[in-house]
Coordinates of N, CA, C and O in Angstrom, one line a residue:
M185 N 0.8 -1.2 0.0 CA 0.0 0.0 0.0 C 0.9 1.3 0.0 O 0.3 2.3 -0.1
S186 N 2.1 1.2 0.1 CA 2.9 2.4 0.2 C 3.1 3.0 -1.1 O 3.0 2.4 -2.2
G187 N 3.2 4.4 -1.1 CA 3.5 5.2 -2.3 C 2.3 5.3 -3.2 O 2.4 5.6 -4.3
R188 N 1.1 5.2 -2.7 CA -0.1 5.2 -3.5 C -1.1 6.3 -3.2 O -2.1 6.3 -3.8
H189 N -0.8 7.1 -2.3 CA -1.8 8.1 -1.9 C -1.8 9.4 -2.7 O -0.8 9.8 -3.1
H190 N -3.0 9.9 -2.8 CA -3.1 11.3 -3.3 C -2.7 12.2 -2.2 O -2.4 11.8 -1.1
L191 N -2.7 13.5 -2.5 CA -2.3 14.5 -1.5 C -3.5 15.1 -0.9 O -4.0 16.1 -1.3
P192 N -4.1 14.5 0.2 CA -5.3 15.1 0.8 C -4.9 16.4 1.6 O -3.7 16.5 1.9
S193 N -5.9 17.2 1.8 CA -5.6 18.4 2.6 C -5.4 18.0 4.0 O -6.0 17.1 4.6
A194 N -4.6 18.8 4.7 CA -4.3 18.6 6.1 C -3.9 19.9 6.8 O -3.6 20.9 6.0
P195 N -4.0 20.1 8.1 CA -3.6 21.3 8.7 C -2.1 21.7 8.3 O -1.3 20.8 8.0
S196 N -1.8 22.9 8.4 CA -0.5 23.4 8.0 C 0.5 22.9 9.1 O 0.1 22.6 10.2
R197 N 1.8 22.9 8.7 CA 2.8 22.5 9.7 C 2.8 23.3 11.0 O 2.9 22.7 12.0
P198 N 2.6 24.7 11.0 CA 2.7 25.4 12.2 C 1.6 24.9 13.2 O 1.8 24.8 14.4
L199 N 0.4 24.5 12.7 CA -0.6 24.0 13.5 C -0.2 22.7 14.2 O -0.5 22.5 15.3
L200 N 0.4 21.8 13.4 CA 0.9 20.6 13.9 C 2.0 20.8 15.0 O 2.0 20.1 16.0
K201 N 2.9 21.7 14.8 CA 3.9 22.0 15.7 C 3.3 22.4 17.1 O 3.8 22.1 18.1
V202 N 2.3 23.3 17.0 CA 1.7 23.7 18.2 C 1.1 22.6 19.0 O 1.2 22.4 20.2
G203 N 0.4 21.6 18.3 CA -0.2 20.4 18.9 C 0.9 19.6 19.5 O 0.7 19.0 20.6
V204 N 2.0 19.4 18.9 CA 3.1 18.6 19.4 C 3.7 19.2 20.7 O 3.9 18.6 21.7
V205 N 3.9 20.6 20.7 CA 4.4 21.2 21.9 C 3.4 21.1 23.0 O 3.8 20.8 24.1
A206 N 2.1 21.3 22.7 CA 1.1 21.2 23.8 C 1.1 19.7 24.3 O 1.0 19.5 25.5
A207 N 1.1 18.7 23.5 CA 1.1 17.4 23.9 C 2.4 17.1 24.8 O 2.3 16.4 25.8
A208 N 3.5 17.6 24.4 CA 4.7 17.4 25.1 C 4.6 18.0 26.5 O 5.0 17.4 27.5
A209 N 4.0 19.2 26.6 CA 3.9 19.8 27.9 C 2.9 19.0 28.8 O 3.2 19.0 30.0
V210 N 1.9 18.4 28.2 CA 1.0 17.7 29.0 C 1.6 16.4 29.5 O 1.4 15.9 30.6
T211 N 2.3 15.7 28.6 CA 2.8 14.4 28.9 C 4.2 14.4 29.6 O 4.6 13.4 30.1
G212 N 4.8 15.6 29.5 CA 6.2 15.7 30.1 C 6.2 15.2 31.6 O 7.1 14.4 31.9
P213 N 5.4 15.7 32.5 CA 5.5 15.2 33.9 C 5.2 13.7 34.0 O 5.8 13.1 34.8
L214 N 4.4 13.2 33.2 CA 4.1 11.7 33.2 C 5.4 11.0 32.8 O 5.7 9.9 33.4
A215 N 6.1 11.5 31.9 CA 7.3 10.8 31.4 C 8.4 10.7 32.6 O 9.1 9.7 32.7
I216 N 8.4 11.7 33.4 CA 9.4 11.7 34.5 C 9.0 10.6 35.5 O 9.9 9.9 36.0
T217 N 7.8 10.3 35.7 CA 7.4 9.2 36.6 C 7.5 7.8 36.0 O 7.4 6.8 36.7
G218 N 7.8 7.8 34.7 CA 8.0 6.5 34.0 C 6.7 5.8 33.7 O 6.7 4.7 33.3
T219 N 5.6 6.5 33.7 CA 4.3 5.9 33.4 C 3.8 6.3 32.0 O 2.8 5.8 31.5
A220 N 4.4 7.2 31.4 CA 4.0 7.7 30.1 C 4.5 6.8 29.0 O 5.6 6.3 29.1
M221 N 3.8 6.7 27.9 CA 4.2 6.0 26.7 C 4.2 7.1 25.6 O 4.1 8.2 25.9
A222 N 4.2 6.6 24.4 CA 4.1 7.5 23.2 C 2.7 8.2 23.4 O 1.8 7.7 24.0
A223 N 2.6 9.4 22.8 CA 1.3 10.1 22.9 C 0.2 9.2 22.5 O 0.2 8.5 21.5
P224 N -0.8 9.1 23.4 CA -2.0 8.2 23.2 C -2.6 8.3 21.8 O -3.0 7.4 21.2
S225 N -2.6 9.5 21.3 CA -3.3 9.7 20.0 C -2.5 9.1 18.8 O -3.0 9.0 17.7
A226 N -1.2 8.7 19.1 CA -0.4 8.1 18.0 C -0.4 6.6 18.1 O 0.3 6.0 17.3
S227 N -1.1 6.0 19.0 CA -1.1 4.6 19.2 C -1.9 3.9 18.2 O -3.0 4.3 18.0
P228 N -1.4 2.8 17.7 CA -2.2 2.0 16.8 C -3.4 1.3 17.5 O -4.3 0.8 16.9
E229 N -3.4 1.3 18.8 CA -4.5 0.8 19.6 C -5.6 1.8 19.8 O -6.7 1.4 20.2
S230 N -5.3 3.0 19.6 CA -6.3 4.1 19.8 C -7.2 4.3 18.6 O -6.8 4.6 17.5
N231 N -8.5 4.2 18.8 CA -9.4 4.5 17.8 C -9.3 5.9 17.3 O -9.6 6.2 16.1
A232 N -9.0 6.8 18.2 CA -8.8 8.2 17.8 C -7.7 8.3 16.7 O -7.8 9.1 15.8
T233 N -6.7 7.5 16.8 CA -5.6 7.6 15.8 C -6.2 7.1 14.4 O -5.9 7.8 13.4
W234 N -6.9 6.1 14.4 CA -7.5 5.6 13.1 C -8.5 6.6 12.6 O -8.6 6.8 11.4
D235 N -9.3 7.2 13.4 CA -10.2 8.2 13.0 C -9.5 9.4 12.3 O -9.9 10.0 11.3
R236 N -8.4 9.8 13.0 CA -7.6 10.9 12.4 C -7.0 10.5 11.0 O -7.0 11.3 10.1
L237 N -6.5 9.3 11.0 CA -5.9 8.8 9.7 C -7.0 8.7 8.6 O -6.8 9.1 7.5
A238 N -8.2 8.2 9.0 CA -9.3 8.1 8.0 C -9.8 9.5 7.6 O -10.2 9.7 6.4
M239 N -9.7 10.5 8.5 CA -10.1 11.8 8.1 C -9.2 12.3 7.0 O -9.6 12.9 6.0
C240 N -7.9 12.0 7.1 CA -6.9 12.5 6.1 C -7.1 11.6 4.8 O -7.0 12.2 3.7
E241 N -7.2 10.3 5.0 CA -7.3 9.5 3.8 C -8.6 9.6 3.0 O -8.5 9.6 1.8
S242 N -9.7 9.7 3.7 CA -11.0 9.7 2.9 C -12.1 10.6 3.5 O -13.2 10.4 3.3
T243 N -11.6 11.6 4.2 CA -12.5 12.5 4.9 C -13.5 11.7 5.8 O -14.6 12.0 6.0
Q244 N -12.9 10.6 6.4 CA -13.6 9.7 7.3 C -14.8 9.1 6.7 O -15.8 8.8 7.4
N245 N -14.7 8.8 5.4 CA -15.8 8.1 4.7 C -15.5 6.7 4.7 O -14.7 6.2 3.8
W246 N -16.0 5.9 5.6 CA -15.7 4.5 5.7 C -16.2 3.7 4.6 O -15.8 2.5 4.4
E247 N -17.1 4.2 3.8 CA -17.6 3.5 2.6 C -17.1 4.1 1.3 O -17.6 3.8 0.2
A248 N -16.0 4.8 1.4 CA -15.4 5.4 0.2 C -15.0 4.4 -0.9 O -14.3 3.4 -0.6
D249 N -15.3 4.6 -2.1 CA -14.9 3.9 -3.3 C -15.0 4.8 -4.5 O -16.0 4.9 -5.1
T250 N -13.9 5.6 -4.7 CA -14.0 6.6 -5.7 C -13.5 6.1 -7.1 O -13.4 6.9 -8.0
G251 N -13.2 4.8 -7.1 CA -12.7 4.2 -8.4 C -11.2 4.3 -8.6 O -10.7 4.0 -9.7
N252 N -10.5 4.8 -7.6 CA -9.0 4.9 -7.8 C -8.2 3.7 -7.4 O -7.0 3.7 -7.3
G253 N -8.9 2.6 -7.0 CA -8.3 1.4 -6.5 C -8.1 1.3 -5.0 O -7.7 0.3 -4.5
F254 N -8.5 2.4 -4.3 CA -8.4 2.4 -2.8 C -9.7 2.6 -2.3 O -10.5 3.4 -2.7
K255 N -10.0 1.8 -1.2 CA -11.4 1.7 -0.7 C -11.5 1.8 0.8 O -10.5 1.4 1.5
G256 N -12.6 2.3 1.3 CA -12.8 2.3 2.7 C -12.3 3.6 3.3 O -11.6 4.4 2.7
G257 N -12.5 3.7 4.6 CA -12.0 4.9 5.3 C -10.5 5.0 5.4 O -9.9 6.1 5.4
L258 N -9.8 3.9 5.3 CA -8.4 3.9 5.4 C -7.7 3.5 4.1 O -6.5 3.3 4.0
Q259 N -8.5 3.5 3.0 CA -8.0 3.4 1.6 C -7.2 2.2 1.4 O -6.0 2.3 1.0
F260 N -7.7 1.0 1.6 CA -7.1 -0.2 1.3 C -7.2 -0.5 -0.2 O -8.1 -0.2 -0.8
T261 N -6.2 -1.3 -0.7 CA -6.3 -1.9 -2.0 C -7.0 -3.2 -1.7 O -7.0 -3.8 -0.6
D262 N -7.7 -3.8 -2.7 CA -8.3 -5.1 -2.6 C -7.3 -6.2 -2.2 O -7.6 -7.0 -1.3
S263 N -6.1 -6.1 -2.7 CA -5.1 -7.1 -2.4 C -4.7 -7.0 -1.0 O -4.5 -8.1 -0.3
T264 N -4.5 -5.8 -0.4 CA -4.1 -5.7 1.0 C -5.2 -6.1 1.9 O -5.0 -6.8 2.9
W265 N -6.4 -5.8 1.5 CA -7.6 -6.2 2.3 C -7.6 -7.7 2.4 O -7.8 -8.3 3.5
S266 N -7.4 -8.4 1.3 CA -7.4 -9.8 1.3 C -6.3 -10.4 2.0 O -6.4 -11.3 2.9
E267 N -5.1 -9.9 1.8 CA -3.8 -10.4 2.4 C -3.9 -10.4 3.9 O -3.4 -11.2 4.6
F268 N -4.5 -9.3 4.5 CA -4.6 -9.2 5.9 C -5.9 -9.6 6.6 O -6.2 -9.2 7.7
G269 N -6.6 -10.4 5.8 CA -7.8 -11.1 6.4 C -9.1 -10.3 6.4 O -10.0 -10.7 7.0
G270 N -9.1 -9.3 5.6 CA -10.3 -8.5 5.6 C -11.6 -9.2 5.0 O -12.7 -8.9 5.3
E271 N -11.3 -10.2 4.1 CA -12.4 -10.9 3.5 C -13.2 -11.7 4.5 O -14.3 -12.1 4.2
Q272 N -12.7 -11.9 5.7 CA -13.5 -12.6 6.8 C -14.7 -11.7 7.2 O -15.7 -12.1 7.7
F273 N -14.6 -10.4 6.9 CA -15.6 -9.4 7.2 C -16.5 -9.0 6.0 O -17.7 -8.9 6.2
A274 N -15.8 -8.8 4.9 CA -16.6 -8.3 3.7 C -15.7 -8.5 2.5 O -14.4 -8.6 2.6
D275 N -16.3 -8.6 1.3 CA -15.5 -8.8 0.1 C -14.6 -7.7 -0.2 O -13.5 -7.9 -0.8
A276 N -15.0 -6.5 0.2 CA -14.1 -5.3 -0.1 C -14.2 -4.4 1.1 O -15.1 -4.4 1.9
P277 N -13.1 -3.6 1.3 CA -13.0 -2.7 2.5 C -14.2 -1.7 2.6 O -14.7 -1.5 3.8
D278 N -14.7 -1.2 1.5 CA -15.8 -0.2 1.6 C -17.1 -0.8 2.0 O -18.0 -0.1 2.4
E279 N -17.2 -2.2 2.1 CA -18.4 -2.9 2.5 C -18.3 -3.3 4.0 O -19.2 -3.8 4.5
A280 N -17.1 -3.1 4.6 CA -16.9 -3.5 6.0 C -17.2 -2.3 6.9 O -17.1 -1.1 6.5
S281 N -17.5 -2.6 8.2 CA -17.7 -1.5 9.1 C -16.4 -0.8 9.5 O -15.3 -1.3 9.2
R282 N -16.5 0.3 10.1 CA -15.4 1.1 10.6 C -14.5 0.2 11.5 O -13.3 0.1 11.4
E283 N -15.2 -0.5 12.5 CA -14.5 -1.4 13.4 C -13.7 -2.5 12.7 O -12.6 -2.8 13.0
Q284 N -14.3 -3.1 11.7 CA -13.7 -4.2 10.9 C -12.5 -3.6 10.1 O -11.4 -4.3 10.1
Q285 N -12.6 -2.4 9.5 CA -11.5 -1.8 8.8 C -10.4 -1.5 9.8 O -9.2 -1.8 9.4
I286 N -10.7 -1.1 11.0 CA -9.6 -0.8 11.9 C -8.9 -2.1 12.4 O -7.7 -2.1 12.5
R287 N -9.7 -3.2 12.5 CA -9.1 -4.4 12.9 C -8.0 -4.9 11.8 O -6.9 -5.3 12.2
V288 N -8.4 -4.7 10.6 CA -7.5 -5.1 9.5 C -6.3 -4.1 9.4 O -5.2 -4.5 9.3
A289 N -6.6 -2.9 9.6 CA -5.6 -1.8 9.6 C -4.5 -2.1 10.7 O -3.3 -1.8 10.4
K290 N -4.9 -2.5 11.8 CA -4.0 -2.8 12.9 C -3.0 -3.9 12.5 O -1.8 -3.9 12.8
K291 N -3.5 -4.9 11.7 CA -2.6 -6.0 11.2 C -1.6 -5.4 10.2 O -0.5 -5.8 10.2
V292 N -2.1 -4.5 9.3 CA -1.3 -3.9 8.3 C -0.2 -3.1 9.0 O 1.0 -3.2 8.7
Q293 N -0.6 -2.3 10.0 CA 0.3 -1.4 10.7 C 1.3 -2.2 11.4 O 2.5 -1.9 11.5
D294 N 0.9 -3.3 12.0 CA 1.8 -4.2 12.8 C 3.0 -4.7 11.9 O 4.1 -4.8 12.3
E295 N 2.6 -5.0 10.6 CA 3.6 -5.6 9.7 C 4.4 -4.5 8.9 O 5.6 -4.6 8.7
Q296 N 3.7 -3.5 8.5 CA 4.3 -2.5 7.6 C 4.6 -1.1 8.3 O 5.2 -0.3 7.7
G297 N 4.1 -1.0 9.5 CA 4.2 0.3 10.1 C 3.3 1.4 9.5 O 2.5 1.1 8.7
W298 N 3.5 2.6 10.0 CA 2.7 3.7 9.5 C 3.0 4.0 8.0 O 2.2 4.7 7.4
N299 N 4.1 3.5 7.5 CA 4.4 3.7 6.1 C 3.4 3.2 5.1 O 3.4 3.5 4.0
A300 N 2.5 2.3 5.6 CA 1.4 1.8 4.8 C 0.5 2.9 4.3 O -0.2 2.8 3.3
W301 N 0.5 4.0 5.0 CA -0.2 5.3 4.7 C 0.8 6.4 4.7 O 0.7 7.3 5.6
P302 N 1.7 6.5 3.7 CA 2.8 7.4 3.8 C 2.5 8.9 3.9 O 3.0 9.6 4.7
T303 N 1.6 9.3 3.1 CA 1.3 10.8 3.0 C 0.6 11.2 4.3 O 1.1 12.1 5.0
C304 N -0.5 10.5 4.7 CA -1.2 11.0 5.8 C -0.5 10.7 7.1 O -0.6 11.5 8.1
S305 N 0.2 9.6 7.2 CA 0.9 9.3 8.5 C 2.0 10.3 8.7 O 2.2 10.8 9.9
E306 N 2.6 10.8 7.7 CA 3.6 11.8 7.8 C 3.0 13.1 8.2 O 3.4 13.8 9.2
K307 N 1.9 13.5 7.6 CA 1.2 14.8 7.9 C 0.7 14.8 9.3 O 0.6 15.8 10.0
L308 N 0.3 13.6 9.8 CA -0.2 13.5 11.2 C 0.8 13.2 12.2 O 0.5 13.1 13.4
G309 N 2.1 13.1 11.8 CA 3.2 12.9 12.7 C 3.2 11.5 13.3 O 3.7 11.3 14.4
L310 N 2.7 10.5 12.6 CA 2.7 9.2 13.1 C 4.0 8.4 12.8 O 4.3 7.4 13.4
Q311 N 4.8 8.9 11.9 CA 6.0 8.2 11.5 C 7.2 8.6 12.4 O 7.3 9.6 12.9

């Protein structure tokens, strides 16, 4: 799935930098106690992360199929959907629920990292 995305709109870099500084200020004291991990919003286990990624990929349209070969909220190819077990839920990603797409996406992310969504993961600071 890498290298296949269009350039969706996203907030400008200064806006992202402000968010990163604010998140660091909030999580900083927790890191000192040793209880903090990576920012919760960047976790592949966080539904908020997948919603942010879907907003960038498809304007959070979990039924997206624009005919460009990428489908669903997270813009899977049919081959990736099949390879990572998506067909247990639906024949195509755009026919699966948000939760089912996220389940498959977690498998993709586990194997390929955030690079499976190169443009949006970079814009969202996930890489």
